[in-house]
Short mmCIF file of C-alpha atoms and ligand atoms in Angstrom, two decimals:
data_model
loop_
_atom_site.label_atom_id
_atom_site.label_comp_id
_atom_site.label_asym_id
_atom_site.label_seq_id
_atom_site.Cartn_x
_atom_site.Cartn_y
_atom_site.Cartn_z
CA VAL A 29 116.28 126.19 70.63
CA VAL A 30 112.68 126.04 71.83
CA LYS A 31 110.27 123.77 69.91
CA THR A 32 106.52 123.46 70.17
CA ASN A 33 104.94 120.40 71.78
CA GLY A 34 103.32 118.57 68.87
CA GLU A 35 101.58 116.00 71.05
CA ARG A 36 99.93 118.64 73.19
CA LEU A 37 98.91 120.61 70.10
CA LYS A 38 97.28 117.53 68.58
CA ALA A 39 95.53 116.71 71.86
CA SER A 40 94.20 120.26 72.11
CA LEU A 41 92.82 120.18 68.56
CA LEU A 42 91.16 116.81 69.15
CA SER A 43 89.75 118.00 72.46
CA MET A 44 88.24 121.08 70.80
CA ALA A 45 86.79 118.83 68.08
CA GLU A 46 84.64 117.12 70.75
CA LEU A 47 82.67 120.33 71.18
CA GLY A 48 79.92 120.23 68.59
CA ALA A 49 81.22 116.96 67.10
CA THR A 50 79.03 115.54 64.32
CA GLU A 51 78.53 111.84 63.60
CA ALA A 52 80.52 112.01 60.37
CA GLY A 53 83.60 113.38 62.12
CA GLY A 54 83.02 117.08 61.60
CA VAL A 55 81.97 119.93 63.86
CA THR A 56 78.94 122.18 64.12
CA ARG A 57 79.94 125.04 66.37
CA LEU A 58 78.10 128.14 65.29
CA GLY A 59 79.07 131.50 66.76
CA LEU A 60 77.59 132.46 70.15
CA THR A 61 75.84 129.13 70.74
CA ASP A 62 76.30 127.00 73.88
CA THR A 63 78.84 124.95 71.95
CA ASP A 64 80.81 128.07 71.09
CA ARG A 65 80.68 129.05 74.76
CA ALA A 66 82.08 125.63 75.71
CA ALA A 67 84.96 126.11 73.23
CA ARG A 68 85.65 129.61 74.56
CA ASN A 69 85.62 128.30 78.13
CA ARG A 70 88.01 125.50 77.28
CA PHE A 71 90.39 127.85 75.48
CA SER A 72 90.25 130.33 78.41
CA ASP A 73 90.86 127.58 80.98
CA TRP A 74 93.90 126.28 79.11
CA ALA A 75 95.28 129.79 78.65
CA THR A 76 94.81 130.64 82.33
CA ALA A 77 96.47 127.38 83.37
CA ALA A 78 99.43 128.32 81.17
CA GLY A 79 99.79 131.60 83.03
CA LEU A 80 98.18 133.82 80.39
CA LYS A 81 95.77 136.57 81.31
CA VAL A 82 92.37 136.23 79.62
CA ARG A 83 90.09 139.16 78.80
CA VAL A 84 87.01 139.64 76.61
CA ASP A 85 86.01 142.77 74.71
CA ASP A 86 82.58 144.17 73.85
CA LEU A 87 82.45 142.08 70.65
CA GLY A 88 83.14 138.86 72.52
CA ILE A 89 86.68 138.60 71.15
CA VAL A 90 88.76 136.56 73.61
CA TYR A 91 92.40 137.58 74.15
CA ALA A 92 94.89 135.45 76.12
CA ARG A 93 97.92 137.56 76.93
CA LEU A 94 101.47 136.56 77.74
CA GLU A 95 103.17 139.57 79.30
CA GLY A 96 106.40 140.92 77.87
CA THR A 97 109.21 142.71 79.64
CA GLU A 98 107.83 145.96 78.21
CA PRO A 99 104.13 145.74 79.09
CA THR A 100 103.27 148.98 77.30
CA ALA A 101 104.73 147.83 73.98
CA ASP A 102 102.22 147.01 71.22
CA PRO A 103 101.42 143.27 71.29
CA ILE A 104 101.97 140.54 68.73
CA LEU A 105 98.53 139.10 67.93
CA ILE A 106 98.24 135.44 66.87
CA GLY A 107 95.11 133.32 66.43
CA SER A 108 91.97 132.89 64.34
CA HIS A 109 88.42 131.76 65.20
CA LEU A 110 86.83 128.86 67.13
CA ASP A 111 83.42 128.93 65.44
CA SER A 112 82.53 126.74 62.46
CA VAL A 113 79.96 126.51 59.69
CA PRO A 114 77.14 123.95 60.08
CA PHE A 115 78.62 120.47 59.46
CA GLY A 116 82.06 122.00 59.08
CA GLY A 117 85.49 120.55 59.80
CA LYS A 118 87.58 120.10 62.95
CA PHE A 119 90.36 122.45 61.82
CA ASP A 120 89.44 125.59 59.85
CA GLY A 121 89.96 128.51 62.29
CA THR A 122 90.36 126.35 65.39
CA LEU A 123 93.76 125.29 64.07
CA GLY A 124 94.97 128.89 64.15
CA VAL A 125 93.80 129.47 67.71
CA MET A 126 95.31 126.20 68.98
CA VAL A 127 98.62 126.77 67.16
CA GLY A 128 98.70 130.26 68.68
CA LEU A 129 97.96 128.85 72.13
CA GLU A 130 100.71 126.24 71.77
CA VAL A 131 103.22 128.96 70.87
CA ALA A 132 102.20 131.00 73.92
CA ARG A 133 102.31 127.90 76.16
CA ILE A 134 105.84 127.03 75.04
CA LEU A 135 107.04 130.59 75.47
CA ALA A 136 105.49 130.77 78.96
CA GLU A 137 107.03 127.44 80.01
CA SER A 138 110.46 128.15 78.60
CA GLY A 139 110.73 131.40 80.52
CA VAL A 140 112.17 133.17 77.47
CA CYS A 141 112.09 136.92 78.11
CA LEU A 142 110.29 138.63 75.25
CA ARG A 143 110.06 142.35 74.97
CA ARG A 144 106.53 142.54 73.59
CA PRO A 145 103.34 140.95 74.93
CA ILE A 146 101.86 138.07 72.92
CA GLU A 147 98.07 137.86 72.63
CA VAL A 148 96.34 134.70 71.41
CA VAL A 149 93.01 135.73 69.93
CA ASP A 150 89.67 134.06 69.19
CA PHE A 151 87.67 136.32 66.87
CA THR A 152 83.91 136.04 67.43
CA SER A 153 81.71 134.52 64.74
CA GLU A 154 84.12 134.63 61.81
CA GLU A 155 81.87 132.38 59.74
CA ALA A 156 78.58 133.58 58.31
CA GLY A 157 76.99 130.25 59.33
CA ARG A 158 74.71 131.96 61.85
CA PHE A 159 75.11 135.73 61.72
CA GLU A 160 75.76 137.59 58.46
CA PRO A 161 77.95 139.11 57.23
CA ALA A 162 81.06 137.12 58.13
CA MET A 163 83.98 138.53 60.14
CA MET A 164 81.98 141.22 61.92
CA ALA A 165 84.08 141.33 65.11
CA SER A 166 87.36 141.98 63.31
CA GLY A 167 85.39 144.30 61.03
CA VAL A 168 84.46 146.46 64.03
CA LEU A 169 88.12 146.64 65.08
CA ALA A 170 88.92 147.87 61.56
CA GLY A 171 86.13 150.45 61.70
CA ARG A 172 84.06 148.72 59.00
CA PHE A 173 80.99 148.17 61.21
CA THR A 174 79.61 149.77 64.36
CA PRO A 175 78.97 147.55 67.41
CA GLU A 176 75.30 148.61 67.24
CA TYR A 177 75.01 147.22 63.70
CA VAL A 178 76.70 143.98 64.74
CA TYR A 179 74.55 143.56 67.90
CA SER A 180 71.38 143.99 65.82
CA ARG A 181 72.17 141.21 63.35
CA ALA A 182 69.70 138.34 63.83
CA ASP A 183 69.95 134.64 63.03
CA ARG A 184 67.12 132.66 61.35
CA ASP A 185 65.28 132.31 64.65
CA GLY A 186 65.40 136.03 65.33
CA CYS A 187 68.06 135.79 68.07
CA THR A 188 70.40 138.76 67.86
CA TYR A 189 74.17 138.79 68.07
CA GLY A 190 73.99 141.21 71.01
CA ALA A 191 71.50 139.15 73.02
CA GLU A 192 73.36 135.89 72.35
CA LEU A 193 76.68 137.46 73.33
CA GLU A 194 75.19 138.42 76.70
CA ARG A 195 73.41 135.10 77.13
CA ILE A 196 76.61 133.08 76.82
CA GLY A 197 78.40 135.50 79.16
CA TYR A 198 80.93 136.80 76.67
CA LYS A 199 80.00 140.46 76.38
CA GLY A 200 83.04 142.22 77.78
CA SER A 201 84.17 145.81 77.89
CA PRO A 202 85.16 148.03 74.94
CA ALA A 203 88.22 148.92 77.05
CA ASN A 204 89.40 145.32 76.58
CA ARG A 205 89.75 145.65 72.81
CA VAL A 206 93.27 145.29 71.53
CA GLY A 207 94.77 148.70 70.85
CA LYS A 208 97.63 149.26 68.50
CA ILE A 209 98.91 145.92 67.15
CA HIS A 210 102.59 145.43 66.32
CA ALA A 211 101.80 142.49 64.02
CA TYR A 212 99.01 139.96 63.44
CA ILE A 213 99.85 136.47 62.21
CA GLU A 214 96.96 134.12 61.37
CA VAL A 215 97.60 130.42 60.78
CA HIS A 216 94.76 128.75 58.85
CA ILE A 217 94.17 125.67 56.75
CA GLU A 218 94.51 126.43 53.05
CA GLN A 219 90.95 125.29 52.20
CA GLY A 220 92.09 124.67 48.63
CA PRO A 221 94.14 122.11 46.66
CA ALA A 222 97.24 124.14 45.69
CA LEU A 223 99.65 123.04 48.44
CA GLU A 224 98.69 119.38 48.17
CA ALA A 225 99.10 119.47 44.39
CA GLU A 226 102.64 120.82 44.82
CA GLY A 227 103.47 118.46 47.70
CA LEU A 228 104.10 121.37 50.08
CA PRO A 229 103.14 121.44 53.77
CA LEU A 230 102.99 125.22 54.12
CA GLY A 231 101.94 128.30 52.17
CA VAL A 232 103.15 131.80 52.98
CA GLY A 233 100.13 134.07 52.59
CA GLU A 234 100.67 137.08 50.35
CA GLY A 235 97.10 138.29 50.39
CA ILE A 236 93.44 137.58 49.72
CA LEU A 237 91.77 137.85 46.33
CA GLY A 238 89.71 140.95 45.63
CA MET A 239 86.23 140.38 44.28
CA ILE A 240 83.61 142.04 42.09
CA TRP A 241 80.01 140.85 41.81
CA LYS A 242 77.74 141.83 38.96
CA ASN A 243 74.09 141.33 38.16
CA VAL A 244 73.47 140.98 34.46
CA THR A 245 70.05 141.22 32.80
CA VAL A 246 70.01 139.98 29.23
CA THR A 247 66.86 140.97 27.35
CA GLY A 248 65.82 139.59 23.96
CA GLN A 249 62.45 138.77 22.44
CA PRO A 250 60.22 136.03 23.88
CA GLN A 251 58.52 134.08 21.10
CA HIS A 252 56.91 130.75 20.40
CA ALA A 253 59.59 128.10 19.87
CA GLY A 254 57.85 126.54 16.86
CA PRO A 255 56.98 129.26 14.33
CA SER A 256 60.09 131.42 15.00
CA PRO A 257 62.85 130.90 12.37
CA MET A 258 66.29 130.32 13.85
CA ARG A 259 68.08 133.17 12.05
CA SER A 260 65.82 136.02 13.20
CA ARG A 261 65.67 135.12 16.89
CA ARG A 262 66.77 137.34 19.74
CA ASP A 263 67.33 134.53 22.24
CA ALA A 264 68.41 135.79 25.67
CA MET A 265 69.38 132.28 26.79
CA VAL A 266 71.73 131.66 23.88
CA ALA A 267 73.38 135.03 24.49
CA ALA A 268 73.72 134.25 28.21
CA ALA A 269 75.18 130.82 27.46
CA ARG A 270 77.83 132.34 25.20
CA MET A 271 78.61 134.92 27.90
CA ILE A 272 78.95 132.25 30.59
CA SER A 273 81.33 130.22 28.49
CA GLY A 274 83.31 133.30 27.42
CA ILE A 275 83.63 134.56 30.98
CA ARG A 276 85.03 131.18 32.04
CA ASP A 277 87.59 131.34 29.22
CA LEU A 278 88.70 134.84 30.28
CA ALA A 279 90.03 133.57 33.60
CA LEU A 280 91.91 130.79 31.82
CA ASP A 281 94.14 133.51 30.31
CA TYR A 282 95.53 134.11 33.81
CA PRO A 283 97.56 131.88 36.13
CA ASP A 284 95.90 130.54 39.30
CA PRO A 285 94.28 131.73 41.52
CA VAL A 286 92.37 134.17 39.26
CA THR A 287 88.73 133.08 38.92
CA THR A 288 85.49 133.97 37.12
CA THR A 289 82.22 132.27 38.02
CA VAL A 290 78.60 132.49 36.93
CA GLY A 291 76.76 130.83 39.79
CA ARG A 292 73.18 131.89 39.26
CA VAL A 293 71.09 131.92 36.09
CA LEU A 294 67.38 132.67 35.91
CA PRO A 295 65.69 132.33 32.49
CA LEU A 296 62.32 134.01 32.06
CA PRO A 297 59.66 132.92 31.55
CA GLY A 298 61.36 129.50 31.77
CA VAL A 299 58.90 127.65 29.56
CA ILE A 300 59.85 124.65 27.41
CA ASN A 301 58.33 125.88 24.16
CA GLN A 302 59.21 129.56 24.40
CA ILE A 303 62.37 131.42 23.44
CA PRO A 304 63.55 132.98 26.72
CA GLY A 305 62.95 136.72 26.54
CA GLN A 306 65.11 137.47 29.51
CA VAL A 307 67.93 135.90 31.53
CA ILE A 308 69.13 137.29 34.84
CA MET A 309 72.54 136.03 35.92
CA SER A 310 75.37 136.71 38.34
CA VAL A 311 79.07 137.19 37.63
CA ASP A 312 81.79 136.73 40.26
CA VAL A 313 85.30 137.92 39.30
CA ARG A 314 88.38 137.51 41.57
CA HIS A 315 91.96 138.69 41.24
CA TRP A 316 94.85 139.39 43.63
CA SER A 317 95.68 142.91 42.43
CA THR A 318 93.53 146.02 42.19
CA ALA A 319 94.66 146.69 38.61
CA GLY A 320 94.17 143.05 37.61
CA LEU A 321 90.70 142.97 39.15
CA ALA A 322 89.68 146.12 37.27
CA GLU A 323 91.09 144.75 34.01
CA LEU A 324 89.38 141.37 34.33
CA SER A 325 86.10 143.03 35.27
CA GLU A 326 86.32 145.36 32.26
CA ARG A 327 87.17 142.46 29.94
CA ALA A 328 84.13 140.54 31.22
CA GLU A 329 81.88 143.55 30.55
CA ALA A 330 83.34 144.11 27.07
CA LEU A 331 82.80 140.45 26.25
CA MET A 332 79.17 140.60 27.37
CA ARG A 333 78.53 143.78 25.37
CA ARG A 334 80.08 142.24 22.25
CA ILE A 335 78.03 139.04 22.53
CA ALA A 336 74.87 141.07 23.24
CA ALA A 337 75.43 143.03 20.01
CA GLU A 338 76.08 139.85 18.01
CA GLU A 339 72.96 138.19 19.40
CA LYS A 340 70.87 141.38 19.00
CA VAL A 341 69.91 141.41 22.67
CA ASP A 342 70.29 144.05 25.35
CA ALA A 343 72.63 143.52 28.31
CA GLN A 344 72.22 145.60 31.47
CA ILE A 345 75.29 145.13 33.66
CA GLU A 346 75.23 146.31 37.24
CA GLN A 347 78.13 146.05 39.70
CA ILE A 348 76.59 145.10 43.05
CA TRP A 349 79.62 144.38 45.28
CA ARG A 350 83.32 145.03 45.28
CA ILE A 351 86.03 144.08 47.76
CA ASP A 352 89.57 145.29 47.19
CA PRO A 353 92.31 142.69 47.12
CA THR A 354 94.15 142.31 50.42
CA VAL A 355 97.91 142.60 50.18
CA PHE A 356 99.66 141.50 53.36
CA ASP A 357 102.57 143.40 54.87
CA PRO A 358 105.61 142.72 52.63
CA ARG A 359 108.04 142.76 55.55
CA LEU A 360 106.00 140.16 57.45
CA VAL A 361 105.56 138.03 54.33
CA ASP A 362 109.35 138.05 53.87
CA LEU A 363 109.87 137.20 57.55
CA VAL A 364 107.46 134.24 57.50
CA GLU A 365 109.05 133.05 54.27
CA SER A 366 112.62 133.28 55.59
CA GLU A 367 111.74 131.48 58.85
CA THR A 368 109.91 128.73 56.93
CA ARG A 369 112.97 128.28 54.71
CA ARG A 370 115.39 128.41 57.64
CA LEU A 371 113.45 125.64 59.41
CA GLY A 372 113.61 123.55 56.25
CA TYR A 373 109.90 123.28 55.41
CA PRO A 374 108.96 123.24 51.72
CA TYR A 375 106.51 126.04 50.93
CA CYS A 376 105.25 128.39 48.26
CA ARG A 377 103.69 131.83 48.38
CA LEU A 378 99.92 131.76 48.25
CA THR A 379 96.99 134.14 47.79
CA SER A 380 93.82 132.99 49.53
CA GLY A 381 90.51 132.90 47.73
CA ALA A 382 88.56 132.87 51.00
CA GLY A 383 87.92 135.64 53.50
CA HIS A 384 89.63 135.66 56.90
CA ASP A 385 89.77 138.00 59.92
CA ALA A 386 93.28 138.83 58.68
CA LYS A 387 91.60 140.76 55.88
CA TYR A 388 90.18 143.37 58.25
CA ILE A 389 93.12 143.39 60.68
CA ASN A 390 95.41 144.05 57.69
CA GLU A 391 93.65 147.42 57.38
CA ILE A 392 94.81 148.52 60.84
CA ALA A 393 98.03 146.60 61.48
CA PRO A 394 100.85 144.77 59.66
CA THR A 395 99.36 141.34 58.98
CA VAL A 396 100.34 138.04 57.39
CA MET A 397 98.91 134.51 57.12
CA LEU A 398 100.47 131.08 57.12
CA PHE A 399 98.49 128.33 55.37
CA VAL A 400 98.55 124.61 56.18
CA ARG A 401 98.07 121.95 53.48
CA THR A 402 94.50 120.65 53.48
CA VAL A 403 93.89 117.00 52.56
CA GLY A 404 92.12 116.90 49.21
CA GLY A 405 91.69 120.67 49.41
CA LYS A 406 88.40 120.02 51.20
CA SER A 407 87.09 122.36 53.88
CA HIS A 408 83.80 123.62 55.31
CA CYS A 409 82.83 119.94 55.31
CA GLU A 410 82.94 117.10 57.83
CA THR A 411 85.80 115.30 56.09
CA GLU A 412 88.18 118.25 56.40
CA ALA A 413 91.61 116.88 57.36
CA VAL A 414 95.27 117.86 57.80
CA HIS A 415 98.57 116.04 58.29
CA TRP A 416 99.78 116.38 61.90
CA ASP A 417 103.36 116.99 60.79
CA ASP A 418 102.19 120.00 58.79
CA VAL A 419 100.43 121.42 61.84
CA VAL A 420 103.59 121.09 63.92
CA ALA A 421 105.57 122.71 61.10
CA ALA A 422 103.19 125.68 61.14
CA ALA A 423 103.52 125.95 64.92
CA ASP A 424 107.32 125.96 64.73
CA VAL A 425 107.33 128.63 62.03
CA LEU A 426 104.89 130.73 64.05
CA LEU A 427 107.00 130.33 67.19
CA SER A 428 110.06 131.46 65.32
CA VAL A 429 108.31 134.45 63.71
CA VAL A 430 106.76 135.51 67.02
CA HIS A 431 110.10 135.19 68.75
CA THR A 432 111.70 137.54 66.21
CA LEU A 433 108.89 140.09 66.21
CA ALA A 434 108.50 140.15 69.98
CA GLN A 435 112.08 141.38 70.38
CA GLU A 436 111.61 144.32 68.02
CA ALA A 437 111.77 147.88 69.22
CA PRO A 438 108.94 150.24 68.29
CA LEU A 439 109.03 150.88 64.55
CA ARG A 440 108.07 154.55 64.76
ZN1 ZN B 4 88.20 130.03 58.88
#
């Protein structure tokens, strides 16, 4: 039985953490910066030394390929992203790339003959820390964006994605994009507290929450705070406050990880001695199923309409953004679960509240994620931490899953 090399995996993660290291123990490694180039170079050097073949596509996605005995078979894709947010953590996406590399290294060293090629992938600029929106490279693979749109995106200094990609020497050929993918498995830190709360090292990803954003404009009657009797007021702020509290309570009817959040409230005119005539606020609703998302969204709207009527104000509700829930491939979810169980690691199934490249790849290929317990549930911060044993557990599960999938005949 082949096992991953935990010491080498740890050393690789710590070595990567030197690139863009911050004083407080985190990492600032924004996409397509010199630091990102250094991380890409280091990853490529290690992959080449392990006997993998490295190539780069027109989006800057780096693929490190371990050949199979059937070179024309669709590959197994494993990895994540090497970029970070400003003052982010050492692990985030880097963990997925390094775990993927360790699996490929072990397979290459052991000389196991696998039918399918394995490709370890570093998706360009997954975070929106420099270029927005997030996950544009995987989005292009899924047909969500054109390369022209992505190249034209500029950071705060006006530097474009396209120009920066060329500057760091990572603009490859469209012919190097991965074609048909047999399966994509992304290992990532959980970035939340669920696994730690349950005392579990691993979470088998079932999907990613869908999301609806609304803009709500509550309009009442602005009036002087002194001479206006309490019972005849049409106070937009009071109505908004009741809505905010009610929307929070709605999500409490559901088990985790369903969420509702009002993150932005703007009272107008915002004067101490005037009844607010208008409040503009945001609503963020998240659920794991399409039907559940629609239901929760409709319940939030009904609640706001009811409160508006009771408070004699007007509520204009506008849906400004909607992302369908991601449901990972059931066969792959079952496979990751059975391998985790077989290897004896405690786990639960988990739906992620955060976006990942796996979201877009799931639209074009069977996809699954494996989550690693995150200390204190903290991520996108300098104190982000993991337990090394959990990382090795994830690597061993990935190795086992890849080993199974790489022997599979074409499914069609
Ligand atoms: Zn990430």
